[in-house]
Amino acid sequence: MITGTYTVIRSAEPDDATAMWRLYDPSRPRSFLLGPTREVMIPTQDEMREMLGRRDVVQGSFFTIEDRAGEIRGCCVLRGAKMESEFAEMVVALDNDDAYDTPLADEVIAFLEKTGFVDKKLNKLVAHCLSNETKYRAYLARHGFVSDGIQRQMVYTRGQYFDLESLSMFNQAHAGSVHGTTVAAS
């Protein structure tokens, strides 16, 4: 568990399923809802609980984000974070778009950068956002992520096409950036 000024970040647990499930709003397409085939996937609460119970999936890579009052505000993930691959996909899913403009969100990205670049010794973090995720994209850019390109009309859901943008940050960019937040281990 990591305790910061604004957050408590801990490994996700099956009991978090109900609170996390509210992030999976089918009327609000988000990049973290995309499965391997780039289709929007909405799990049931039971499927979410089962997935959170699989330690091989969540141990050290799927985290619950709580505010200091103990309310679950979202989750963050480092997918495929293995030293052999040298990169991981990063996801920050917060309960509302305005939360990306808060110190809580800044602490989360500082935690993921440290986990990826320092602890796991990765070379690159990759993130994705759909064309409707403008605040998430601005959040990533504000923290040093640079666009790798946009796949036009990549996702079709709810009667509409969405573009999918890939962004990345390299380790050397992390070493030179200062976000003004610190996260202390507890």
mmCIF file of N, CA and C in Angstrom, residues 106-151:
data_model
loop_
_atom_site.group_PDB
_atom_site.id
_atom_site.type_symbol
_atom_site.label_atom_id
_atom_site.label_comp_id
_atom_site.label_asym_id
_atom_site.label_seq_id
_atom_site.Cartn_x
_atom_site.Cartn_y
_atom_site.Cartn_z
ATOM 1 N N ASP A 106 -2.518 13.594 -10.115
ATOM 2 C CA ASP A 106 -1.070 13.803 -10.249
ATOM 3 C C ASP A 106 -0.290 12.790 -9.418
ATOM 4 N N GLU A 107 -0.793 12.484 -8.223
ATOM 5 C CA GLU A 107 -0.135 11.476 -7.392
ATOM 6 C C GLU A 107 -0.194 10.094 -8.021
ATOM 7 N N VAL A 108 -1.303 9.789 -8.670
ATOM 8 C CA VAL A 108 -1.453 8.479 -9.304
ATOM 9 C C VAL A 108 -0.425 8.303 -10.414
ATOM 10 N N ILE A 109 -0.272 9.310 -11.269
ATOM 11 C CA ILE A 109 0.685 9.159 -12.374
ATOM 12 C C ILE A 109 2.120 9.123 -11.854
ATOM 13 N N ALA A 110 2.406 9.869 -10.788
ATOM 14 C CA ALA A 110 3.748 9.812 -10.192
ATOM 15 C C ALA A 110 4.021 8.400 -9.657
ATOM 16 N N PHE A 111 3.014 7.783 -9.049
ATOM 17 C CA PHE A 111 3.138 6.405 -8.553
ATOM 18 C C PHE A 111 3.414 5.442 -9.708
ATOM 19 N N LEU A 112 2.652 5.563 -10.802
ATOM 20 C CA LEU A 112 2.831 4.650 -11.936
ATOM 21 C C LEU A 112 4.185 4.854 -12.615
ATOM 22 N N GLU A 113 4.626 6.094 -12.727
ATOM 23 C CA GLU A 113 5.947 6.347 -13.315
ATOM 24 C C GLU A 113 7.040 5.719 -12.459
ATOM 25 N N LYS A 114 6.952 5.890 -11.155
ATOM 26 C CA LYS A 114 7.954 5.293 -10.264
ATOM 27 C C LYS A 114 7.903 3.766 -10.353
ATOM 28 N N THR A 115 6.704 3.213 -10.306
ATOM 29 C CA THR A 115 6.561 1.756 -10.385
ATOM 30 C C THR A 115 7.121 1.227 -11.705
ATOM 31 N N GLY A 116 6.789 1.893 -12.805
ATOM 32 C CA GLY A 116 7.250 1.437 -14.115
ATOM 33 C C GLY A 116 8.723 1.677 -14.363
ATOM 34 N N PHE A 117 9.162 2.906 -14.156
ATOM 35 C CA PHE A 117 10.533 3.269 -14.527
ATOM 36 C C PHE A 117 11.578 2.895 -13.480
ATOM 37 N N VAL A 118 11.257 3.029 -12.209
ATOM 38 C CA VAL A 118 12.239 2.758 -11.159
ATOM 39 C C VAL A 118 12.148 1.306 -10.683
ATOM 40 N N ASP A 119 10.966 0.909 -10.221
ATOM 41 C CA ASP A 119 10.821 -0.429 -9.636
ATOM 42 C C ASP A 119 10.929 -1.545 -10.679
ATOM 43 N N LYS A 120 10.261 -1.374 -11.819
ATOM 44 C CA LYS A 120 10.253 -2.423 -12.848
ATOM 45 C C LYS A 120 11.282 -2.185 -13.945
ATOM 46 N N LYS A 121 11.967 -1.045 -13.875
ATOM 47 C CA LYS A 121 13.058 -0.714 -14.803
ATOM 48 C C LYS A 121 12.634 -0.767 -16.275
ATOM 49 N N LEU A 122 11.433 -0.261 -16.538
ATOM 50 C CA LEU A 122 10.920 -0.231 -17.904
ATOM 51 C C LEU A 122 11.510 0.945 -18.666
ATOM 52 N N ASN A 123 11.521 0.826 -19.982
ATOM 53 C CA ASN A 123 12.023 1.892 -20.838
ATOM 54 C C ASN A 123 10.908 2.839 -21.282
ATOM 55 N N LYS A 124 9.675 2.322 -21.365
ATOM 56 C CA LYS A 124 8.600 3.124 -21.939
ATOM 57 C C LYS A 124 7.260 2.771 -21.312
ATOM 58 N N LEU A 125 6.426 3.800 -21.121
ATOM 59 C CA LEU A 125 5.033 3.612 -20.736
ATOM 60 C C LEU A 125 4.172 4.055 -21.910
ATOM 61 N N VAL A 126 3.156 3.269 -22.212
ATOM 62 C CA VAL A 126 2.245 3.549 -23.322
ATOM 63 C C VAL A 126 0.850 3.732 -22.736
ATOM 64 N N ALA A 127 0.100 4.678 -23.288
ATOM 65 C CA ALA A 127 -1.285 4.893 -22.876
ATOM 66 C C ALA A 127 -2.136 5.084 -24.120
ATOM 67 N N HIS A 128 -3.428 4.838 -23.978
ATOM 68 C CA HIS A 128 -4.360 5.008 -25.085
ATOM 69 C C HIS A 128 -5.535 5.854 -24.621
ATOM 70 N N CYS A 129 -6.113 6.610 -25.554
ATOM 71 C CA CYS A 129 -7.336 7.331 -25.225
ATOM 72 C C CYS A 129 -8.215 7.425 -26.468
ATOM 73 N N LEU A 130 -9.511 7.365 -26.226
ATOM 74 C CA LEU A 130 -10.481 7.545 -27.297
ATOM 75 C C LEU A 130 -10.678 9.028 -27.554
ATOM 76 N N SER A 131 -11.184 9.362 -28.723
ATOM 77 C CA SER A 131 -11.347 10.761 -29.107
ATOM 78 C C SER A 131 -12.266 11.542 -28.172
ATOM 79 N N ASN A 132 -13.144 10.875 -27.442
ATOM 80 C CA ASN A 132 -14.017 11.575 -26.501
ATOM 81 C C ASN A 132 -13.378 11.782 -25.123
ATOM 82 N N GLU A 133 -12.199 11.228 -24.891
ATOM 83 C CA GLU A 133 -11.520 11.345 -23.591
ATOM 84 C C GLU A 133 -10.559 12.536 -23.579
ATOM 85 N N THR A 134 -11.077 13.717 -23.788
ATOM 86 C CA THR A 134 -10.230 14.905 -23.933
ATOM 87 C C THR A 134 -9.501 15.277 -22.639
ATOM 88 N N LYS A 135 -10.151 15.137 -21.496
ATOM 89 C CA LYS A 135 -9.488 15.479 -20.225
ATOM 90 C C LYS A 135 -8.413 14.452 -19.880
ATOM 91 N N TYR A 136 -8.656 13.188 -20.179
ATOM 92 C CA TYR A 136 -7.642 12.155 -19.949
ATOM 93 C C TYR A 136 -6.441 12.394 -20.853
ATOM 94 N N ARG A 137 -6.689 12.747 -22.125
ATOM 95 C CA ARG A 137 -5.591 13.018 -23.047
ATOM 96 C C ARG A 137 -4.775 14.221 -22.581
ATOM 97 N N ALA A 138 -5.446 15.283 -22.140
ATOM 98 C CA ALA A 138 -4.743 16.472 -21.636
ATOM 99 C C ALA A 138 -3.908 16.130 -20.403
ATOM 100 N N TYR A 139 -4.430 15.281 -19.547
ATOM 101 C CA TYR A 139 -3.722 14.808 -18.352
ATOM 102 C C TYR A 139 -2.439 14.077 -18.742
ATOM 103 N N LEU A 140 -2.536 13.171 -19.702
ATOM 104 C CA LEU A 140 -1.357 12.437 -20.161
ATOM 105 C C LEU A 140 -0.328 13.393 -20.768
ATOM 106 N N ALA A 141 -0.773 14.306 -21.612
ATOM 107 C CA ALA A 141 0.145 15.265 -22.248
ATOM 108 C C ALA A 141 0.808 16.166 -21.204
ATOM 109 N N ARG A 142 0.049 16.603 -20.215
ATOM 110 C CA ARG A 142 0.587 17.468 -19.160
ATOM 111 C C ARG A 142 1.705 16.765 -18.389
ATOM 112 N N HIS A 143 1.661 15.435 -18.358
ATOM 113 C CA HIS A 143 2.668 14.667 -17.627
ATOM 114 C C HIS A 143 3.746 14.076 -18.528
ATOM 115 N N GLY A 144 3.857 14.598 -19.743
ATOM 116 C CA GLY A 144 4.979 14.230 -20.600
ATOM 117 C C GLY A 144 4.723 13.172 -21.640
ATOM 118 N N PHE A 145 3.511 12.674 -21.765
ATOM 119 C CA PHE A 145 3.204 11.699 -22.810
ATOM 120 C C PHE A 145 3.071 12.415 -24.145
ATOM 121 N N VAL A 146 3.612 11.791 -25.188
ATOM 122 C CA VAL A 146 3.618 12.362 -26.535
ATOM 123 C C VAL A 146 2.870 11.405 -27.461
ATOM 124 N N SER A 147 2.116 11.981 -28.387
ATOM 125 C CA SER A 147 1.321 11.165 -29.302
ATOM 126 C C SER A 147 2.208 10.336 -30.220
ATOM 127 N N ASP A 148 1.824 9.066 -30.366
ATOM 128 C CA ASP A 148 2.480 8.166 -31.316
ATOM 129 C C ASP A 148 1.641 8.021 -32.574
ATOM 130 N N GLY A 149 0.433 8.567 -32.550
ATOM 131 C CA GLY A 149 -0.441 8.499 -33.713
ATOM 132 C C GLY A 149 -1.872 8.171 -33.337
ATOM 133 N N ILE A 150 -2.746 8.387 -34.302
ATOM 134 C CA ILE A 150 -4.176 8.171 -34.097
ATOM 135 C C ILE A 150 -4.679 7.173 -35.127
ATOM 136 N N GLN A 151 -5.400 6.197 -34.643
ATOM 137 C CA GLN A 151 -6.065 5.238 -35.520
ATOM 138 C C GLN A 151 -7.494 5.746 -35.700
#
